[in-house]
Coordinates of C-alpha atoms in Angstrom, one line a residue:
X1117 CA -12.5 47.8 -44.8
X1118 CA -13.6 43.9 -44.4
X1119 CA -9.8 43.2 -44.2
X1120 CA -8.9 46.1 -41.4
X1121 CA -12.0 44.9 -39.3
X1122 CA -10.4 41.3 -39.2
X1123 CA -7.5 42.7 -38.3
X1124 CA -9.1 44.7 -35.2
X1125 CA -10.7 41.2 -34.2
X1126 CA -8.0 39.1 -34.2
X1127 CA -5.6 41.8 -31.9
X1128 CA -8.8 41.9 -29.8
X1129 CA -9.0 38.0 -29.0
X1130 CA -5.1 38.3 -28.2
X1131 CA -5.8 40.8 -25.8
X1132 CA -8.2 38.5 -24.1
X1133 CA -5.8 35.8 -24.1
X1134 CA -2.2 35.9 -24.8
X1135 CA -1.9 35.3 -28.9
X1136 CA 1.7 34.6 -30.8
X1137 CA 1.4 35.6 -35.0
X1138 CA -2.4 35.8 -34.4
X1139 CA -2.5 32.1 -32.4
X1140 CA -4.3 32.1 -29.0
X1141 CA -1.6 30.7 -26.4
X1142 CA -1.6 29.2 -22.7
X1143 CA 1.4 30.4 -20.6
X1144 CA 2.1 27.7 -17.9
X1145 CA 4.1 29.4 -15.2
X1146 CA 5.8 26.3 -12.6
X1147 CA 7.1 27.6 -8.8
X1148 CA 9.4 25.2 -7.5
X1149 CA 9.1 26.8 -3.6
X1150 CA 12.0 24.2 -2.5
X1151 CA 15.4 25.2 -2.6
X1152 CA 16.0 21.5 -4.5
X1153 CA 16.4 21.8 -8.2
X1154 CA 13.9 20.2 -10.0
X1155 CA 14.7 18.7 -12.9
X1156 CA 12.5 16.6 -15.5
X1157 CA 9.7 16.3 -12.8
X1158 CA 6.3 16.0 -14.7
X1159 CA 3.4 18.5 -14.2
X1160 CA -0.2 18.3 -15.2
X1161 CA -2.7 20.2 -16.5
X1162 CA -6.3 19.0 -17.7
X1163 CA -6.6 19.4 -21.2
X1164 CA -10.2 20.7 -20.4
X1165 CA -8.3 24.2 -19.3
X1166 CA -6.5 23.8 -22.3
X1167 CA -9.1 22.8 -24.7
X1168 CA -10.8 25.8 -23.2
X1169 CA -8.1 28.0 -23.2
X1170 CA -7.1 27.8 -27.0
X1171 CA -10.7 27.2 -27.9
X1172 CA -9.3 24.1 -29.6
X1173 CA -11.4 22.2 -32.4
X1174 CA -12.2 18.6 -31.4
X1175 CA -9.4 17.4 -34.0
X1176 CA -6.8 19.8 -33.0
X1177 CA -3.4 19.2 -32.3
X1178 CA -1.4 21.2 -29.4
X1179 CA 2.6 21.6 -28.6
X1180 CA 4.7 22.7 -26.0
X1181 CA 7.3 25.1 -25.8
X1182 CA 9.8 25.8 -23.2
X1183 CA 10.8 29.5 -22.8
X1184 CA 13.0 29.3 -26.2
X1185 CA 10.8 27.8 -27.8
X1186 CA 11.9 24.5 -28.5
X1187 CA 9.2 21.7 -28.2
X1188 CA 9.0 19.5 -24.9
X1189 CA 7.5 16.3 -25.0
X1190 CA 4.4 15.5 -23.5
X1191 CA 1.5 12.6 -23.3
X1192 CA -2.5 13.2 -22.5
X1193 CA -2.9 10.2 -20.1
X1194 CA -6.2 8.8 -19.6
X1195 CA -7.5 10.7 -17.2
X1196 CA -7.6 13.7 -19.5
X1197 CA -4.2 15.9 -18.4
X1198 CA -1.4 17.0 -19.9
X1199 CA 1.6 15.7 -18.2
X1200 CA 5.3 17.2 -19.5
X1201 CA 8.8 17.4 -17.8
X1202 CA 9.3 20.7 -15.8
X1203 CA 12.2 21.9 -14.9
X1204 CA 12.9 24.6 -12.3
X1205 CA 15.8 25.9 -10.4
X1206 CA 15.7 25.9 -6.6
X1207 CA 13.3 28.7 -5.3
X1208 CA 12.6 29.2 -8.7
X1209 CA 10.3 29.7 -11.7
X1210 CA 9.8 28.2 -15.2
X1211 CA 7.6 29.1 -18.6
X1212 CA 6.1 26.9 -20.8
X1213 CA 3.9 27.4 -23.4
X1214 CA 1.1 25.4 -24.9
X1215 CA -0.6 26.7 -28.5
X1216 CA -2.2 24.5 -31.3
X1217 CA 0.8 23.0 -33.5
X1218 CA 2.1 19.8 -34.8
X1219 CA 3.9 18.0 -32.2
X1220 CA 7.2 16.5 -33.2
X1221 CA 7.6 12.6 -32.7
X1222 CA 8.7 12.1 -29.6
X1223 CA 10.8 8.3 -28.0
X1224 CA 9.1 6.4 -26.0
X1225 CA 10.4 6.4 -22.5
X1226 CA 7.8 4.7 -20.1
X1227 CA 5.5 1.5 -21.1
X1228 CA 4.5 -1.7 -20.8
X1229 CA 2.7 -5.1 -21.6
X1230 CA 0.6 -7.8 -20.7
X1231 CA 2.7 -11.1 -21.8
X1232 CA -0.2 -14.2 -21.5
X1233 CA 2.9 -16.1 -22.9
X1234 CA 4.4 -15.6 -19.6
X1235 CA 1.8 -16.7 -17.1
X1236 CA 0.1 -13.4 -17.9
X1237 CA 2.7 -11.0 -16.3
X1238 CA 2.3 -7.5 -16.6
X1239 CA 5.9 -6.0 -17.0
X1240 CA 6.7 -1.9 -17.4
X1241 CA 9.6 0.1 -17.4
X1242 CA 11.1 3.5 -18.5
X1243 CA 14.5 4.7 -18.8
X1244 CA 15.9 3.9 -15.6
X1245 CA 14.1 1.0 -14.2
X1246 CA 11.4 -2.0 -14.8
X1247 CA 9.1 -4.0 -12.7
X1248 CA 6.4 -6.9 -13.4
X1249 CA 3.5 -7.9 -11.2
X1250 CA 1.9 -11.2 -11.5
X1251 CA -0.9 -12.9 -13.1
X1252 CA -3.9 -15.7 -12.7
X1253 CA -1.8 -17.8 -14.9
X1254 CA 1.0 -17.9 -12.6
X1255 CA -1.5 -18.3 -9.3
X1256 CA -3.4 -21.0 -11.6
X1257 CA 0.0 -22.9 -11.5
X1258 CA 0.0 -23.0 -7.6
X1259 CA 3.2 -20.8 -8.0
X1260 CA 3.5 -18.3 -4.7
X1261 CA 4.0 -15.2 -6.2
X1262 CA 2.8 -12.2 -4.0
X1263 CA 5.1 -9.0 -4.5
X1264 CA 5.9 -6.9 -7.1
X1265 CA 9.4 -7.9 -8.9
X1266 CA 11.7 -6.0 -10.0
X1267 CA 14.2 -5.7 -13.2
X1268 CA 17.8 -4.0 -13.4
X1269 CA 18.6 -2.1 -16.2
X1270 CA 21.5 0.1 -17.4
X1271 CA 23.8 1.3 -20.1
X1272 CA 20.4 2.0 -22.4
X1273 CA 17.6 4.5 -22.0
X1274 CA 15.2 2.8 -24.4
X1275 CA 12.7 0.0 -23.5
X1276 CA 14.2 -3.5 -23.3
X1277 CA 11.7 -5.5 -21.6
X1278 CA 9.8 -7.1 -24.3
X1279 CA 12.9 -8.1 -25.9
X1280 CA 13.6 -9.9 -23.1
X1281 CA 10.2 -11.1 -23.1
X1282 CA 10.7 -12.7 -26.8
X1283 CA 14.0 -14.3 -26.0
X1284 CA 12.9 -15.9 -22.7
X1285 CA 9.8 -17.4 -24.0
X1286 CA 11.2 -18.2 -27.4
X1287 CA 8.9 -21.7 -28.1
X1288 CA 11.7 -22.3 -30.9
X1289 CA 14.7 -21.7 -28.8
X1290 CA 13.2 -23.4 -26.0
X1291 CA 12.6 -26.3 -28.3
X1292 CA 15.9 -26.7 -29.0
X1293 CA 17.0 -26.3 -25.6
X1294 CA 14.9 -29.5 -24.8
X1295 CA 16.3 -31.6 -27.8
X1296 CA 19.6 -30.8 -27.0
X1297 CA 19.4 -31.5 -23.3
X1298 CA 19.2 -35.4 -25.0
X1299 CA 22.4 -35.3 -26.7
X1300 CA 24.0 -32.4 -25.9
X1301 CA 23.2 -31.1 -22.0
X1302 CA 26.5 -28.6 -22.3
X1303 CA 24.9 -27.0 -25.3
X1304 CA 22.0 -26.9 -24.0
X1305 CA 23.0 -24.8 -21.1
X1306 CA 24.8 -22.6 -23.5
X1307 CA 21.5 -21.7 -25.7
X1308 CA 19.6 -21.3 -22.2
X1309 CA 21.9 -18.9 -20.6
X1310 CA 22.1 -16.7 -24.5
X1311 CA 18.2 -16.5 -23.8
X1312 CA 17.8 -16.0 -20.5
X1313 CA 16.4 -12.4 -18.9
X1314 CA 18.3 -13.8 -15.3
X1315 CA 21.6 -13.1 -17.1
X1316 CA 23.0 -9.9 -17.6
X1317 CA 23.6 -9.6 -21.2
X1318 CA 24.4 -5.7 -21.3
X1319 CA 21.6 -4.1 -20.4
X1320 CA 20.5 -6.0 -16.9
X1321 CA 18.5 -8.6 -15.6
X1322 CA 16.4 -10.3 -13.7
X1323 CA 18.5 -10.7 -10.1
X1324 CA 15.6 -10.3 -7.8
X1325 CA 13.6 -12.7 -5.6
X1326 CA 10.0 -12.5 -4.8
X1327 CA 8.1 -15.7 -4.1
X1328 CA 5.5 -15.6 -1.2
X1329 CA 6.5 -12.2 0.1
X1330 CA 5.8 -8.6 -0.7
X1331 CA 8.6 -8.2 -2.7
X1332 CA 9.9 -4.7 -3.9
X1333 CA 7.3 -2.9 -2.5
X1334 CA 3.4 -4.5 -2.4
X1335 CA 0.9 -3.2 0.0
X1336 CA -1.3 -5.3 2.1
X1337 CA -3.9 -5.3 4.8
X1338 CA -2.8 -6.6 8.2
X1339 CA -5.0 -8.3 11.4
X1340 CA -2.7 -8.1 14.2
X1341 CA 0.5 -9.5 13.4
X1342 CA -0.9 -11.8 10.2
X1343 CA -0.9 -9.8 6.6
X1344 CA -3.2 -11.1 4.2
X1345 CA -1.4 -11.3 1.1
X1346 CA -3.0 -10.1 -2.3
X1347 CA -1.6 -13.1 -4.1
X1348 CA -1.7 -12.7 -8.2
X1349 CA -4.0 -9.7 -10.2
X1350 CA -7.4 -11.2 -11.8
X1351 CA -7.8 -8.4 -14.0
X1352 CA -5.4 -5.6 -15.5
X1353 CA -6.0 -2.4 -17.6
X1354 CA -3.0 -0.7 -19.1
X1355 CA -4.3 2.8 -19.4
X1356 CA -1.0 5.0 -20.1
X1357 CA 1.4 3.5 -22.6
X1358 CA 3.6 6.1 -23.0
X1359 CA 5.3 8.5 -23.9
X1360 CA 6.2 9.6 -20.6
X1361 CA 4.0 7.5 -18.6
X1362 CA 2.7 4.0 -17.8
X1363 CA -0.6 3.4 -16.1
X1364 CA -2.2 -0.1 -15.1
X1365 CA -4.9 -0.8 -12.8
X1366 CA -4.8 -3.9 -11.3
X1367 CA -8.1 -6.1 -9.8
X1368 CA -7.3 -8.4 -7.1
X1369 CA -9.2 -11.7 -5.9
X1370 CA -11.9 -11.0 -3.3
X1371 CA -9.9 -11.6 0.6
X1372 CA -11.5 -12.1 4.2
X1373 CA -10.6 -9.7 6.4
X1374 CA -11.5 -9.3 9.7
X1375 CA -15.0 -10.3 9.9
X1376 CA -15.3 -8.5 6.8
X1377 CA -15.5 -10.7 3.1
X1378 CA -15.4 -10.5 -0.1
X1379 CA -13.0 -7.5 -0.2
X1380 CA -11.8 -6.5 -3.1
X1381 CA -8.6 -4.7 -3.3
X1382 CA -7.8 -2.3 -6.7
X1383 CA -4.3 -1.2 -7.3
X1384 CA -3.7 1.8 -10.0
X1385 CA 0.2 1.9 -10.7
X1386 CA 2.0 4.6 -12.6
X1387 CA 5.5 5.1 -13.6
X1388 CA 7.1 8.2 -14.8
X1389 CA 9.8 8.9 -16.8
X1390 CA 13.2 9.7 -15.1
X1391 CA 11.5 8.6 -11.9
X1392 CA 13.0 5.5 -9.7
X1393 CA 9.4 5.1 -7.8
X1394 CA 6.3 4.5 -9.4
X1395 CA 3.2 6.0 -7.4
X1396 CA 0.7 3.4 -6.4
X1397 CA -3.0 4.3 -5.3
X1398 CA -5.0 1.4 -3.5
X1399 CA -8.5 0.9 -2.3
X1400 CA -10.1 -1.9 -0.8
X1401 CA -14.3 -2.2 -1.4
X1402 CA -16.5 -4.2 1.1
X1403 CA -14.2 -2.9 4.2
X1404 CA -16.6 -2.0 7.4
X1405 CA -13.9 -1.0 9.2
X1406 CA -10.3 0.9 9.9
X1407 CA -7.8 -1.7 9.1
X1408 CA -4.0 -1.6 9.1
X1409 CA -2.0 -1.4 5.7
X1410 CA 1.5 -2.1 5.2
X1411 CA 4.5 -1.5 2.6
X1412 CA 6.8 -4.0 2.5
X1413 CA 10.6 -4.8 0.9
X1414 CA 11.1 -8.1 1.1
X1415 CA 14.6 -8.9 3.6
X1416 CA 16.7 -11.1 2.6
X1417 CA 19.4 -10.6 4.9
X1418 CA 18.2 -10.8 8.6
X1419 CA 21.2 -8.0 9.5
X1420 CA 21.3 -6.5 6.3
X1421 CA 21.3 -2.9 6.1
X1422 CA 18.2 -0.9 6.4
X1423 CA 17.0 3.0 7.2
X1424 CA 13.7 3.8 8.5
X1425 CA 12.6 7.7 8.6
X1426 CA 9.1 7.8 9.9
X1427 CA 9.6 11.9 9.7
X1428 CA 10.9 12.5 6.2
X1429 CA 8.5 9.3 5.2
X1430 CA 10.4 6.9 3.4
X1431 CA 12.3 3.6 3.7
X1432 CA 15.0 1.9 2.5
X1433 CA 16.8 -1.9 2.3
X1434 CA 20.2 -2.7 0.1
X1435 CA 19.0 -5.9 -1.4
X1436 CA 21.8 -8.8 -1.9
X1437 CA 20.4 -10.1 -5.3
X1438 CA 20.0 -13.7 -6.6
X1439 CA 22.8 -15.5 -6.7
X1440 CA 25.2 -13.0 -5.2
X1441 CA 28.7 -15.1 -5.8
X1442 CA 27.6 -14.4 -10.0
X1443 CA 28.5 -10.8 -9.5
X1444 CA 25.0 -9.0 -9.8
X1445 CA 26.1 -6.4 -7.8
X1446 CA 23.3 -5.0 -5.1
X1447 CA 20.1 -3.6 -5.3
X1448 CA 19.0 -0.3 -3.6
X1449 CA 15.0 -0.8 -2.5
X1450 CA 12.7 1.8 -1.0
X1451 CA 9.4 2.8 -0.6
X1452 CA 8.4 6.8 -0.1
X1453 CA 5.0 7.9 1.8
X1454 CA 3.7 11.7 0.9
X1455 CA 1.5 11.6 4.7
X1456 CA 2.6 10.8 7.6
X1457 CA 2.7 6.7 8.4
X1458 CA 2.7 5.6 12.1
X1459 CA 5.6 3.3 11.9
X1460 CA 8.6 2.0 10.0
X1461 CA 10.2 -1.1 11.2
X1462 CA 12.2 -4.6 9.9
X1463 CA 10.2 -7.8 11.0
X1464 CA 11.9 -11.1 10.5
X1465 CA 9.9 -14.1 10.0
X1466 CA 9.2 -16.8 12.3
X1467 CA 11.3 -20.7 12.3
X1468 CA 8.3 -21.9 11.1
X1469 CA 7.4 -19.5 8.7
X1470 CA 11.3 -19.4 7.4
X1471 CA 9.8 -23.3 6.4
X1472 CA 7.2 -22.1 4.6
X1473 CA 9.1 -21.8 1.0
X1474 CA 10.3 -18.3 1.1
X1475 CA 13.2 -18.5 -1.3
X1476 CA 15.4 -17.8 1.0
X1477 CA 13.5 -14.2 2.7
X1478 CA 14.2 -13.4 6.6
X1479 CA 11.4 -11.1 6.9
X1480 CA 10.3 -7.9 5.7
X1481 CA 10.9 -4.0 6.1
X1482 CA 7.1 -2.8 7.1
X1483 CA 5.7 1.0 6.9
X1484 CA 2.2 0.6 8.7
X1485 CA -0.5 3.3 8.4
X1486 CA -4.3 3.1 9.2
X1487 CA -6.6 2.5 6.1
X1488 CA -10.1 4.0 6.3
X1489 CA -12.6 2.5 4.6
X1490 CA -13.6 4.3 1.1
X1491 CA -10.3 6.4 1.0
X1492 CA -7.7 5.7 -1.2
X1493 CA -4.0 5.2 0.0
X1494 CA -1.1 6.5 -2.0
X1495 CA 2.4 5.3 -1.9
X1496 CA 5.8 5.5 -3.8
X1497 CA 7.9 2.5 -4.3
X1498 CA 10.8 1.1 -6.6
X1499 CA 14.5 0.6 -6.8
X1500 CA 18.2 1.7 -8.4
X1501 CA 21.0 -1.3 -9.1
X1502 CA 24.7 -0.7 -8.4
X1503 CA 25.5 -1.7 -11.7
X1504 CA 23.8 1.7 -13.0
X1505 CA 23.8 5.4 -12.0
X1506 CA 23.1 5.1 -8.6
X1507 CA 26.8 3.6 -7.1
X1508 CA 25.7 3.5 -2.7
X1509 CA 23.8 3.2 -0.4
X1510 CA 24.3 6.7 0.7
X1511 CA 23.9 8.2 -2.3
X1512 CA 20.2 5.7 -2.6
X1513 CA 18.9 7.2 0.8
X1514 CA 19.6 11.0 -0.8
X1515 CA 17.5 10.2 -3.8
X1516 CA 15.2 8.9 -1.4
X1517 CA 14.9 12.1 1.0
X1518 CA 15.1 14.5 -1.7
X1519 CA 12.4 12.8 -3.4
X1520 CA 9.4 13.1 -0.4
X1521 CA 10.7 16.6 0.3
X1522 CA 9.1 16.9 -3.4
X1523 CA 6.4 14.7 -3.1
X1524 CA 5.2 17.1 -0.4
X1525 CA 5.7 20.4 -1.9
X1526 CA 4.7 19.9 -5.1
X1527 CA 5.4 22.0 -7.7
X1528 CA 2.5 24.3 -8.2
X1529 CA 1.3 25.5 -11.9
X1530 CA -0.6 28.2 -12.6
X1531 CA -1.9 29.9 -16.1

């Protein structure tokens, strides 16, 4: 009798909600309402619905499913959600399932690290593409570092940043390097080009040149024509480390602005996997006042070849590289805006700024918007190399279009 009444029970809770060999289950159902197909994109869901859902234990472990039932990978970021890859055909729909389980171990795709060994850079990447931003160290040093920079990579989807790392800041290596510059400078030149991350030793590089500009992709507030650049982070916080997501927040130095001071501008930076773009969120404390904010890609071509789309909100620049005549190939930039920005437009520096030590930069490619004080201001930026999947310019300003077009229908998730 005690066993058939346990039995009732259990069949009753899966009538309440949906239950798989007597396990309570959450059926995720994804619309994709564009006639794009959407593949890999990530979707969230807070784990509080889940936790709630499954009426999960505090030690519990979930998984999950795609409609056959085979596990997809997924990460609980720091802001408490469940972010997996989603993937739904045009106009379409797609079912995943999340239950209590043992998930299986999964490769890491997207992370990062703070390197004090480098002037305190904080470098991230996943499987198509890396970036670093720049640190006190570096600032300390009276370096002009603004922008974000950006890495190539290819032929590998597995991190390959920190290796770099540890062969361009080998003390050993390096130590040799400067011995043998006194007997042997040919040798020497050998061992430095075997460690250096601005050669291409299979996987990519570092090709890319920043110095006092807003490199691949930096925001900053503008008074009339003069943006006042961020300069280096004072403080980071890597919040996501993977699997399928990095997340740092970056504090800035206090800037005058206007008649307003000591404001503080916060950056919070996530990459995806599978994504070229990494979404950016800034605020700005102590601001009285609507101020303009820019975007910019560096230029360092004054005629190079640019595309501004104020209406599908996105912009793009085909970057040179360093050192063009060594063969490192060109580098597709872009930034993409979910709202509406007021303007889009390439503005080349002046003789005297030129002057200034700009390594070699002729301007930069601007998207200008209005920032309200106490809002936040969200913006996608990053890059594809020629060298990789991503062969022209054409094919660059596609990814590009197709990518806001998603950024402003969203998929939607329900359960």
């Amino acid at each position: 009798m005690r066993k058939i009444f346990v039995l009732i029970t259990v069949a009753m809770m899966c009538l309440v909600s949906s239950c798989v060999d007597g396990k309570q289950i959450m059926t995720v159902t994804v619309t994709n309402s564009l006639a794009l197909e959407r593949t890999g994109e990530m979707v969230e869901v807070p784990m509080s619905d889940v936790v709630a859902k499954l009426k999960l234990a505090d030690t519990a472990q979930i998984v999950v499913l795609d409609i056959d039932g085979q596990q997809v990978p997924y990460q609980v970021t720091y802001d408490e959600k469940v972010v997996f890859p989603a993937t739904v055909k045009g106009n379409g729909t797609a079912t995943y399932t999340i239950q209590e389980g043992m998930p299986e171990p999964y490769n890491v795709i997207a992370c990062g690290k703070y390197y004090p060994e480098r002037l305190d850079d904080v470098a991230w990447e996943n499987d198509l593409v890396a970036f670093r931003a720049y640190g006190p160290a570096l600032q300390k040093r009276g370096e002009r570092g603004f922008g974000f920079d950006v890495f190539t990579k290819y032929n590998t989807t597995q991190p390959v940043v920190e290796a770099r790392y540890a062969e361009e800041v080998n003390k050993e290596k390096r130590a040799k390097i400067a011995e043998l510059k006194k007997t042997d400078p040919e040798a020497a030149g050998e061992l430095e080009r075997a460690i250096s991350y601005h050669i291409d030793h299979g996987n990519g590089m570092d090709c890319y040149n920043v110095g006092p500009t807003l490199g691949g992709g930096t925001s900053a507030l503008m008074v009339g024509d003069t943006i006042i650049y961020p300069y280096c982070y004072r403080t980071q916080e890597i919040l996501d480390n993977g699997p399928l997501r990095f997340t740092v927040k970056l504090e800035y130095n206090p800037l005058v602005v206007g008649g307003d001071s000591n404001v503080v501008e916060t950056r919070v930076i996530a990459l995806d996997a599978g994504s070229y773009l990494n979404k950016t969120v800034v605020s700005y404390t102590n601001l009285k006042e609507s101020v303009p904010v820019v975007t910019g890609i560096v230029l360092h071509e004054p005629d190079g070849t640019i595309k501004t789309d104020v209406a599908n909100g996105y912009m793009t620049y085909v970057d040179p590289t360093g050192n063009p005549e060594a063969g490192n190939g060109k580098m597709f930039m872009g930034a993409a805006f979910p709202t509406q920005i007021n303007e889009a437009k390439a503005v080349l520096f002046s003789e005297k700024e030129k002057k200034e030590e700009r390594m070699g930069a002729d301007g930069h490619l601007l998207a200008v918007t209005d920032y309200q004080p106490g809002s936040a201001y969200t913006y996608y930026w990053g890059s594809a190399w020629d060298k990789a999947a991503i062969k022209t310019v054409d094919a660059w300003n596609e990814y590009m279009f197709q990518y806001v077009q998603k950024l402003r229908t969203p998929l939607t998730v329900a359960y």
